[in-house]
XYZ file of C-alpha atoms in Angstrom:
197
model
C 190.861 35.688 225.787
C 189.759 32.089 225.500
C 186.819 32.806 223.196
C 187.516 34.064 219.693
C 185.553 37.215 218.923
C 184.185 37.392 215.399
C 183.456 40.999 214.533
C 180.940 42.211 211.993
C 181.616 45.298 209.914
C 180.943 48.329 212.077
C 179.990 51.842 211.147
C 182.405 54.539 212.261
C 181.524 56.045 215.625
C 182.660 59.592 216.279
C 182.802 61.492 219.537
C 183.681 60.394 223.037
C 180.263 60.517 224.689
C 177.921 57.573 224.517
C 174.695 57.427 226.419
C 172.771 54.974 228.454
C 169.827 57.233 227.681
C 168.930 58.647 224.315
C 169.079 61.697 222.118
C 165.538 61.312 220.778
C 163.177 58.810 222.370
C 160.102 60.267 220.690
C 159.731 57.485 218.097
C 159.211 54.372 220.163
C 157.370 51.604 218.368
C 156.873 49.834 221.694
C 154.932 52.833 223.001
C 152.688 52.598 219.936
C 151.971 48.921 220.658
C 153.541 47.721 217.421
C 155.468 44.903 219.076
C 152.586 42.953 220.564
C 152.680 39.318 219.512
C 149.625 37.960 217.729
C 148.142 34.562 218.477
C 147.043 32.174 215.746
C 143.517 33.598 215.825
C 144.789 37.130 215.112
C 144.251 38.556 218.601
C 147.000 40.268 220.554
C 148.327 39.138 223.925
C 146.069 41.689 225.612
C 142.991 39.923 224.192
C 144.207 36.361 224.742
C 143.118 34.614 227.918
C 145.722 31.989 228.741
C 147.248 30.363 231.757
C 150.327 31.999 233.292
C 152.933 29.836 231.547
C 151.547 30.514 228.062
C 151.265 34.237 228.822
C 154.932 34.293 229.808
C 155.898 32.452 226.627
C 154.185 35.095 224.480
C 155.338 38.126 226.480
C 156.606 41.074 224.457
C 160.279 40.502 223.606
C 162.944 42.916 224.811
C 164.710 44.841 222.006
C 163.224 42.561 219.360
C 164.576 44.699 216.483
C 168.185 44.367 217.690
C 170.647 41.621 216.955
C 171.560 39.877 220.201
C 174.389 37.826 221.617
C 174.837 35.767 224.758
C 177.402 37.474 227.002
C 179.063 35.283 229.620
C 181.116 36.855 232.376
C 183.888 34.610 233.649
C 186.520 35.050 236.325
C 190.240 35.044 235.552
C 190.151 31.351 236.591
C 187.449 30.619 233.996
C 184.517 30.230 236.420
C 181.242 31.551 235.005
C 179.895 34.380 237.152
C 176.757 35.140 235.145
C 175.284 35.528 231.680
C 172.810 37.795 229.911
C 171.229 38.042 226.490
C 172.473 41.399 225.223
C 171.029 43.603 222.503
C 173.922 44.787 220.325
C 174.389 48.547 219.906
C 177.062 48.879 217.214
C 175.998 51.960 215.257
C 175.962 55.586 216.346
C 172.140 55.682 216.270
C 171.763 52.560 218.426
C 174.440 53.766 220.826
C 172.805 57.183 221.161
C 169.445 55.561 221.898
C 170.883 53.015 224.305
C 168.412 51.826 226.939
C 166.527 55.114 227.176
C 163.388 53.791 225.454
C 163.358 50.712 227.691
C 160.881 50.840 230.572
C 162.449 47.919 232.419
C 165.179 45.367 231.821
C 164.724 41.696 232.763
C 167.499 40.424 235.024
C 168.805 38.120 232.279
C 169.074 40.867 229.634
C 171.466 43.709 228.898
C 172.903 45.843 226.113
C 176.368 45.461 224.595
C 177.918 48.562 223.017
C 180.511 47.667 220.385
C 183.062 50.243 219.221
C 185.623 49.890 216.407
C 188.585 50.068 218.770
C 189.556 50.754 222.365
C 188.909 54.361 223.349
C 187.849 56.744 226.072
C 184.060 56.972 226.472
C 181.674 58.643 228.878
C 178.217 57.204 229.397
C 175.393 59.278 230.854
C 171.944 58.391 232.185
C 169.938 60.537 229.756
C 166.180 59.868 230.029
C 166.713 56.627 231.976
C 163.855 55.155 234.032
C 165.975 52.708 236.057
C 169.510 52.281 237.358
C 172.134 50.189 235.599
C 175.654 48.886 235.956
C 178.040 50.055 233.226
C 180.855 47.596 232.530
C 183.812 48.676 230.372
C 185.990 46.007 228.703
C 189.077 46.190 226.510
C 189.602 44.582 223.093
C 189.972 41.072 224.501
C 186.943 41.418 226.785
C 188.841 41.994 230.042
C 186.802 44.262 232.322
C 188.567 47.569 232.977
C 185.920 49.394 235.020
C 182.505 48.850 236.613
C 180.154 51.729 237.477
C 176.913 51.524 239.474
C 174.674 54.193 237.927
C 171.428 54.905 239.811
C 168.399 56.255 237.982
C 168.120 60.040 237.776
C 166.027 61.670 240.494
C 162.796 63.519 239.613
C 163.727 66.808 237.967
C 167.063 65.462 236.666
C 167.666 64.680 233.000
C 170.510 62.215 233.622
C 173.201 64.392 232.055
C 174.350 66.070 235.271
C 177.996 65.610 236.211
C 177.151 63.022 238.878
C 175.451 60.940 236.132
C 178.586 60.762 233.938
C 180.513 57.486 233.933
C 183.840 57.580 232.081
C 185.942 54.583 231.135
C 188.248 53.070 228.575
C 187.283 50.122 226.428
C 186.084 48.711 223.130
C 183.018 47.072 224.645
C 180.559 48.343 227.233
C 177.959 46.067 228.802
C 174.926 47.558 230.536
C 172.968 45.380 232.954
C 170.532 46.043 235.787
C 171.686 48.084 238.767
C 173.852 46.040 241.187
C 173.776 42.986 238.839
C 177.581 42.940 238.922
C 177.574 43.007 242.729
C 175.041 40.170 242.887
C 177.228 38.097 240.505
C 180.574 39.064 242.084
C 181.811 40.683 238.852
C 184.798 43.032 239.053
C 187.745 44.440 237.120
C 189.904 41.689 235.613
C 186.962 39.375 234.904
C 186.227 38.692 231.248
C 183.239 39.205 228.917
C 182.879 36.304 226.471
C 180.602 36.609 223.441
C 180.469 36.071 219.691
C 179.699 38.750 217.138
C 178.580 37.609 213.688
C 180.959 38.365 210.833
């Protein structure tokens, strides 16, 4: 891969099943309103009357408690196909939670799951509110598999067999449903990103 990956120390991850959804979404600080930005006068965004551009600038950040990295997807020829700001899920707790406590994902955001080494994984759509694309990549970032995972139907919990998406890789990028189609991303393309040491 053209970009050198700098890896931070990772906690051991056991088991072969990761989730796009979560094991326990009951403790969401976003649901409790704890992530609202305050203006200089101490009011929250909900109380602040501003023009549209200022409101957008102070919008609630996505995954503000996560470390993030810019993930570029490039073709084998080196042409950039797209990029997202990805929240990094590199511990068992973050990987179990995944995107399940996320109500919506902006088109320029995603989540990057980082495992210690290449392995077999199965992602499920537990407690997901929206569809995603699940992109597996090997140790050098080369994409090995792309799944289009629609949101569970009413009455489904997202763990049914048709919501299981297996693959082999060290990295898994989750982006909005059909994002990879819209950006012409496929197997053999490459994820480029830096992880802090």
